PDB file of C-alpha atoms in Angstrom:
ATOM      1  CA  MET A   1       0.000   0.000   0.000  1.00  0.00           C
ATOM      2  CA  GLU A   2       1.393   3.397  -0.965  1.00  0.00           C
ATOM      3  CA  GLU A   3       1.960   6.089   1.632  1.00  0.00           C
ATOM      4  CA  PRO A   4      -0.388   9.055   1.183  1.00  0.00           C
ATOM      5  CA  ILE A   5       1.321  12.243   0.062  1.00  0.00           C
ATOM      6  CA  THR A   6       1.090  14.945   2.685  1.00  0.00           C
ATOM      7  CA  ILE A   7       0.793  18.437   1.273  1.00  0.00           C
ATOM      8  CA  VAL A   8       1.966  21.117   3.670  1.00  0.00           C
ATOM      9  CA  ALA A   9       0.623  24.642   3.342  1.00  0.00           C
ATOM     10  CA  PRO A  10       3.350  27.096   2.237  1.00  0.00           C
ATOM     11  CA  GLU A  11       2.860  29.161   5.400  1.00  0.00           C
ATOM     12  CA  THR A  12       3.470  26.082   7.565  1.00  0.00           C
ATOM     13  CA  TYR A  13       6.478  25.012   5.517  1.00  0.00           C
ATOM     14  CA  GLU A  14       8.046  28.489   5.764  1.00  0.00           C
ATOM     15  CA  GLU A  15       7.285  28.675   9.489  1.00  0.00           C
ATOM     16  CA  GLN A  16       9.246  25.463  10.018  1.00  0.00           C
ATOM     17  CA  HIS A  17      12.073  25.930   7.501  1.00  0.00           C
ATOM     18  CA  VAL A  18      12.589  29.700   7.603  1.00  0.00           C
ATOM     19  CA  HIS A  19      10.948  31.600  10.475  1.00  0.00           C
ATOM     20  CA  ALA A  20      11.617  29.119  13.297  1.00  0.00           C
ATOM     21  CA  VAL A  21      15.221  28.735  12.122  1.00  0.00           C
ATOM     22  CA  TYR A  22      15.963  32.481  12.112  1.00  0.00           C
ATOM     23  CA  GLU A  23      14.411  32.871  15.570  1.00  0.00           C
ATOM     24  CA  GLN A  24      16.884  30.275  16.872  1.00  0.00           C
ATOM     25  CA  ILE A  25      19.994  31.454  15.013  1.00  0.00           C
ATOM     26  CA  ALA A  26      19.344  35.236  15.170  1.00  0.00           C
ATOM     27  CA  SER A  27      22.239  36.186  17.440  1.00  0.00           C
ATOM     28  CA  HIS A  28      24.785  33.968  15.669  1.00  0.00           C
ATOM     29  CA  PHE A  29      23.478  35.012  12.244  1.00  0.00           C
ATOM     30  CA  SER A  30      23.758  38.683  13.201  1.00  0.00           C
ATOM     31  CA  SER A  31      27.363  38.279  14.350  1.00  0.00           C
ATOM     32  CA  THR A  32      28.296  37.132  10.828  1.00  0.00           C
ATOM     33  CA  ARG A  33      26.333  39.844   8.989  1.00  0.00           C
ATOM     34  CA  TYR A  34      27.951  43.206   9.631  1.00  0.00           C
ATOM     35  CA  LYS A  35      29.350  44.378   6.287  1.00  0.00           C
ATOM     36  CA  PRO A  36      26.963  45.913   3.721  1.00  0.00           C
ATOM     37  CA  TRP A  37      27.077  44.471   0.219  1.00  0.00           C
ATOM     38  CA  PRO A  38      28.716  47.105  -2.056  1.00  0.00           C
ATOM     39  CA  ILE A  39      25.820  47.317  -4.554  1.00  0.00           C
ATOM     40  CA  VAL A  40      23.278  47.829  -1.756  1.00  0.00           C
ATOM     41  CA  GLU A  41      25.515  50.418  -0.104  1.00  0.00           C
ATOM     42  CA  SER A  42      25.844  52.234  -3.443  1.00  0.00           C
ATOM     43  CA  PHE A  43      22.054  52.237  -3.937  1.00  0.00           C
ATOM     44  CA  LEU A  44      21.468  53.692  -0.461  1.00  0.00           C
ATOM     45  CA  GLN A  45      24.249  56.287  -0.791  1.00  0.00           C
ATOM     46  CA  GLY A  46      22.725  57.447  -4.094  1.00  0.00           C
ATOM     47  CA  LEU A  47      19.398  58.403  -2.496  1.00  0.00           C
ATOM     48  CA  PRO A  48      18.524  62.068  -1.974  1.00  0.00           C
ATOM     49  CA  ALA A  49      18.718  63.558   1.521  1.00  0.00           C
ATOM     50  CA  GLY A  50      15.404  63.314   3.330  1.00  0.00           C
ATOM     51  CA  ALA A  51      14.213  60.218   1.464  1.00  0.00           C
ATOM     52  CA  VAL A  52      12.105  57.814   3.510  1.00  0.00           C
ATOM     53  CA  GLY A  53      12.159  54.117   2.747  1.00  0.00           C
ATOM     54  CA  LEU A  54      11.781  50.515   3.788  1.00  0.00           C
ATOM     55  CA  ASP A  55      14.145  47.647   4.451  1.00  0.00           C
ATOM     56  CA  VAL A  56      11.849  44.641   4.068  1.00  0.00           C
ATOM     57  CA  GLY A  57      13.501  41.697   5.776  1.00  0.00           C
ATOM     58  CA  CYS A  58      16.023  43.924   7.524  1.00  0.00           C
ATOM     59  CA  GLY A  59      17.625  41.144   9.588  1.00  0.00           C
ATOM     60  CA  ASN A  60      20.035  42.722  12.074  1.00  0.00           C
ATOM     61  CA  GLY A  61      19.620  46.172  10.494  1.00  0.00           C
ATOM     62  CA  LYS A  62      23.067  46.461   8.935  1.00  0.00           C
ATOM     63  CA  TYR A  63      21.700  48.636   6.097  1.00  0.00           C
ATOM     64  CA  LEU A  64      19.759  51.066   8.303  1.00  0.00           C
ATOM     65  CA  THR A  65      22.732  53.356   8.998  1.00  0.00           C
ATOM     66  CA  VAL A  66      24.513  53.240   5.621  1.00  0.00           C
ATOM     67  CA  ASN A  67      23.193  56.699   4.641  1.00  0.00           C
ATOM     68  CA  LYS A  68      22.663  59.053   7.608  1.00  0.00           C
ATOM     69  CA  ASP A  69      20.631  61.425   5.411  1.00  0.00           C
ATOM     70  CA  VAL A  70      17.714  59.032   4.819  1.00  0.00           C
ATOM     71  CA  PHE A  71      15.199  57.470   7.202  1.00  0.00           C
ATOM     72  CA  ILE A  72      14.407  53.763   6.984  1.00  0.00           C
ATOM     73  CA  VAL A  73      11.669  51.659   8.525  1.00  0.00           C
ATOM     74  CA  GLY A  74      13.064  48.157   8.860  1.00  0.00           C
ATOM     75  CA  SER A  75      10.860  45.108   9.163  1.00  0.00           C
ATOM     76  CA  ASP A  76      11.540  41.432   9.624  1.00  0.00           C
ATOM     77  CA  ARG A  77       9.495  38.339  10.443  1.00  0.00           C
ATOM     78  CA  SER A  78      12.006  37.387  13.168  1.00  0.00           C
ATOM     79  CA  SER A  79      11.331  39.226  16.419  1.00  0.00           C
ATOM     80  CA  ASN A  80      14.822  38.293  17.641  1.00  0.00           C
ATOM     81  CA  LEU A  81      16.449  39.929  14.614  1.00  0.00           C
ATOM     82  CA  VAL A  82      14.186  42.995  14.955  1.00  0.00           C
ATOM     83  CA  GLN A  83      15.385  43.412  18.570  1.00  0.00           C
ATOM     84  CA  ILE A  84      18.958  43.519  17.278  1.00  0.00           C
ATOM     85  CA  ALA A  85      18.068  45.903  14.430  1.00  0.00           C
ATOM     86  CA  ALA A  86      16.242  48.245  16.828  1.00  0.00           C
ATOM     87  CA  LYS A  87      19.617  49.382  18.176  1.00  0.00           C
ATOM     88  CA  HIS A  88      20.232  51.319  14.949  1.00  0.00           C
ATOM     89  CA  GLU A  89      18.553  54.547  16.006  1.00  0.00           C
ATOM     90  CA  PRO A  90      16.960  56.817  14.887  1.00  0.00           C
ATOM     91  CA  HIS A  91      15.492  54.293  12.445  1.00  0.00           C
ATOM     92  CA  SER A  92      12.342  52.339  13.250  1.00  0.00           C
ATOM     93  CA  THR A  93      12.004  48.573  13.224  1.00  0.00           C
ATOM     94  CA  ILE A  94       8.906  46.410  13.383  1.00  0.00           C
ATOM     95  CA  VAL A  95       8.019  42.734  13.223  1.00  0.00           C
ATOM     96  CA  ALA A  96       6.114  42.257   9.966  1.00  0.00           C
ATOM     97  CA  ASP A  97       5.572  39.632   7.300  1.00  0.00           C
ATOM     98  CA  THR A  98       6.644  40.565   3.767  1.00  0.00           C
ATOM     99  CA  LEU A  99       3.235  39.433   2.505  1.00  0.00           C
ATOM    100  CA  ALA A 100       1.368  41.617   5.002  1.00  0.00           C
ATOM    101  CA  LEU A 101       3.330  44.859   5.263  1.00  0.00           C
ATOM    102  CA  PRO A 102       1.536  47.295   7.595  1.00  0.00           C
ATOM    103  CA  HIS A 103       2.381  50.422   5.580  1.00  0.00           C
ATOM    104  CA  GLN A 104       0.157  52.798   3.661  1.00  0.00           C
ATOM    105  CA  ALA A 105       0.362  52.324  -0.083  1.00  0.00           C
ATOM    106  CA  GLY A 106       2.352  54.827  -2.120  1.00  0.00           C
ATOM    107  CA  ARG A 107       4.109  56.543   0.793  1.00  0.00           C
ATOM    108  CA  PHE A 108       7.783  55.593   0.462  1.00  0.00           C
ATOM    109  CA  ASP A 109      10.587  56.904  -1.733  1.00  0.00           C
ATOM    110  CA  PHE A 110      12.514  53.637  -1.842  1.00  0.00           C
ATOM    111  CA  ALA A 111      12.623  50.079  -0.604  1.00  0.00           C
ATOM    112  CA  ILE A 112      15.266  47.402  -0.315  1.00  0.00           C
ATOM    113  CA  SER A 113      14.707  43.709   0.245  1.00  0.00           C
ATOM    114  CA  ILE A 114      17.988  41.849   0.399  1.00  0.00           C
ATOM    115  CA  ALA A 115      18.112  38.037   0.503  1.00  0.00           C
ATOM    116  CA  VAL A 116      14.481  37.661   1.592  1.00  0.00           C
ATOM    117  CA  VAL A 117      12.126  36.798  -1.277  1.00  0.00           C
ATOM    118  CA  HIS A 118      13.948  33.524  -1.990  1.00  0.00           C
ATOM    119  CA  HIS A 119      12.683  32.194   1.378  1.00  0.00           C
ATOM    120  CA  LEU A 120       9.079  32.099   0.116  1.00  0.00           C
ATOM    121  CA  SER A 121       8.180  28.610  -1.021  1.00  0.00           C
ATOM    122  CA  THR A 122       5.886  29.142  -4.033  1.00  0.00           C
ATOM    123  CA  PRO A 123       6.125  31.281  -7.186  1.00  0.00           C
ATOM    124  CA  GLU A 124       2.826  32.957  -6.256  1.00  0.00           C
ATOM    125  CA  ARG A 125       4.088  33.970  -2.827  1.00  0.00           C
ATOM    126  CA  ARG A 126       7.359  35.276  -4.278  1.00  0.00           C
ATOM    127  CA  ARG A 127       5.434  37.410  -6.801  1.00  0.00           C
ATOM    128  CA  GLU A 128       3.096  38.589  -4.050  1.00  0.00           C
ATOM    129  CA  ALA A 129       6.109  39.688  -1.969  1.00  0.00           C
ATOM    130  CA  ILE A 130       7.464  41.822  -4.819  1.00  0.00           C
ATOM    131  CA  GLN A 131       4.005  43.314  -5.411  1.00  0.00           C
ATOM    132  CA  SER A 132       3.664  44.071  -1.693  1.00  0.00           C
ATOM    133  CA  ILE A 133       6.964  45.974  -1.707  1.00  0.00           C
ATOM    134  CA  LEU A 134       6.140  47.896  -4.909  1.00  0.00           C
ATOM    135  CA  GLU A 135       2.725  48.964  -3.570  1.00  0.00           C
ATOM    136  CA  CYS A 136       4.458  50.824  -0.730  1.00  0.00           C
ATOM    137  CA  LEU A 137       6.374  53.065  -3.160  1.00  0.00           C
ATOM    138  CA  ARG A 138       5.330  56.482  -4.428  1.00  0.00           C
ATOM    139  CA  LYS A 139       3.814  56.135  -7.886  1.00  0.00           C
ATOM    140  CA  GLY A 140       6.284  57.062 -10.595  1.00  0.00           C
ATOM    141  CA  HIS A 141       8.994  58.109  -8.130  1.00  0.00           C
ATOM    142  CA  GLY A 142       9.766  55.160  -5.873  1.00  0.00           C
ATOM    143  CA  LYS A 143      12.798  52.929  -6.396  1.00  0.00           C
ATOM    144  CA  ALA A 144      13.290  49.373  -5.174  1.00  0.00           C
ATOM    145  CA  LEU A 145      16.316  47.115  -4.945  1.00  0.00           C
ATOM    146  CA  VAL A 146      15.557  43.419  -4.467  1.00  0.00           C
ATOM    147  CA  TYR A 147      18.272  40.769  -4.177  1.00  0.00           C
ATOM    148  CA  VAL A 148      17.815  36.988  -4.206  1.00  0.00           C
ATOM    149  CA  TRP A 149      20.189  34.024  -4.376  1.00  0.00           C
ATOM    150  CA  ALA A 150      21.204  32.844  -7.837  1.00  0.00           C
ATOM    151  CA  LEU A 151      21.289  29.274  -9.115  1.00  0.00           C
ATOM    152  CA  GLU A 152      24.406  29.916 -11.199  1.00  0.00           C
ATOM    153  CA  GLN A 153      27.157  29.910  -8.558  1.00  0.00           C
ATOM    154  CA  LYS A 154      29.617  27.442 -10.048  1.00  0.00           C
ATOM    155  CA  GLY A 155      32.585  29.307  -8.543  1.00  0.00           C
ATOM    156  CA  SER A 156      31.151  29.349  -5.005  1.00  0.00           C
ATOM    157  CA  ARG A 157      31.801  26.798  -2.286  1.00  0.00           C
ATOM    158  CA  ARG A 158      28.221  25.558  -2.655  1.00  0.00           C
ATOM    159  CA  GLY A 159      28.744  24.621  -6.300  1.00  0.00           C
ATOM    160  CA  TRP A 160      25.208  25.287  -7.498  1.00  0.00           C
ATOM    161  CA  ASP A 161      24.925  25.797 -11.210  1.00  0.00           C
ATOM    162  CA  GLU A 162      22.700  25.809 -14.262  1.00  0.00           C
ATOM    163  CA  GLY A 163      20.521  22.710 -14.450  1.00  0.00           C
ATOM    164  CA  GLY A 164      20.601  22.121 -10.695  1.00  0.00           C
ATOM    165  CA  GLU A 165      17.726  22.049  -8.250  1.00  0.00           C
ATOM    166  CA  GLN A 166      16.201  25.465  -7.606  1.00  0.00           C
ATOM    167  CA  ASP A 167      14.445  24.615  -4.343  1.00  0.00           C
ATOM    168  CA  VAL A 168      17.100  23.688  -1.809  1.00  0.00           C
ATOM    169  CA  MET A 169      17.828  23.483   1.890  1.00  0.00           C
ATOM    170  CA  VAL A 170      20.839  25.527   2.976  1.00  0.00           C
ATOM    171  CA  PRO A 171      22.490  24.492   6.243  1.00  0.00           C
ATOM    172  CA  TRP A 172      23.393  26.885   9.057  1.00  0.00           C
ATOM    173  CA  VAL A 173      25.827  25.284  11.496  1.00  0.00           C
ATOM    174  CA  MET A 174      25.965  26.709  15.000  1.00  0.00           C
ATOM    175  CA  LYS A 175      27.659  25.700  18.220  1.00  0.00           C
ATOM    176  CA  VAL A 176      25.179  25.046  20.993  1.00  0.00           C
ATOM    177  CA  GLY A 177      25.887  24.468  24.675  1.00  0.00           C
ATOM    178  CA  LYS A 178      28.343  26.356  26.832  1.00  0.00           C
ATOM    179  CA  LYS A 179      31.890  26.524  28.096  1.00  0.00           C
ATOM    180  CA  ASN A 180      32.059  25.041  31.545  1.00  0.00           C
ATOM    181  CA  GLY A 181      35.064  25.918  33.742  1.00  0.00           C
ATOM    182  CA  GLY A 182      37.553  25.793  30.891  1.00  0.00           C
ATOM    183  CA  SER A 183      36.034  22.766  29.172  1.00  0.00           C
ATOM    184  CA  ASP A 184      33.842  23.216  26.135  1.00  0.00           C
ATOM    185  CA  ASP A 185      30.533  21.339  26.457  1.00  0.00           C
ATOM    186  CA  SER A 186      29.248  22.736  23.180  1.00  0.00           C
ATOM    187  CA  SER A 187      28.283  20.681  20.183  1.00  0.00           C
ATOM    188  CA  GLU A 188      27.287  21.666  16.677  1.00  0.00           C
ATOM    189  CA  LYS A 189      23.694  21.859  15.556  1.00  0.00           C
ATOM    190  CA  THR A 190      22.709  22.207  11.913  1.00  0.00           C
ATOM    191  CA  PHE A 191      19.603  24.173  10.966  1.00  0.00           C
ATOM    192  CA  GLN A 192      18.168  23.767   7.463  1.00  0.00           C
ATOM    193  CA  ARG A 193      16.803  26.901   5.748  1.00  0.00           C
ATOM    194  CA  TYR A 194      14.629  26.798   2.626  1.00  0.00           C
ATOM    195  CA  TYR A 195      15.824  28.792  -0.426  1.00  0.00           C
ATOM    196  CA  HIS A 196      14.530  29.138  -3.961  1.00  0.00           C
ATOM    197  CA  LEU A 197      17.519  29.723  -6.233  1.00  0.00           C
ATOM    198  CA  TYR A 198      16.679  32.018  -9.136  1.00  0.00           C
ATOM    199  CA  ARG A 199      17.721  31.040 -12.626  1.00  0.00           C
ATOM    200  CA  LYS A 200      19.520  33.694 -14.679  1.00  0.00           C
ATOM    201  CA  GLY A 201      17.072  35.776 -16.708  1.00  0.00           C
TER     202      GLY A 201
END
């Protein structure tokens, strides 16, 4: 007798393989994410003084202070990452889902969403995320920069490339436990995060 196929709702799948993982690894993740990517830094530095924008999926908030002449509202689904990002005053940070942004439509000059959309598990939800970000921008004037992971990474340590699987689990290895009177009682724990790798074009 064949096993029945269990279909998990995308929200449930993402809760288990994205949101719950980032809640657990937030502090360790943040300690490895402190340097802005040059192209994102360039985008933010090129904005006019006084511009107001969004960082959707802000993580630890490393992009909030790149340009002191703009104001950014950062949001992330991980409350633990938002607590870390909140230290980047005077910017605001909130816990919010990319698919349910709590902002008025057409109010922002710019938005960035860096390494976020690829965590959504269906094409419809990924398109909805982009639409949600674009709806927040001022009509005809707003600019958005969205970055996702690429499939074609032959030169990287991961070795993904053209023709490979696009829906993958990416491990995050973290030491757990504690040092105890000079001895290290820690062990490694691997967390699996869901990613959709985008094909070129």
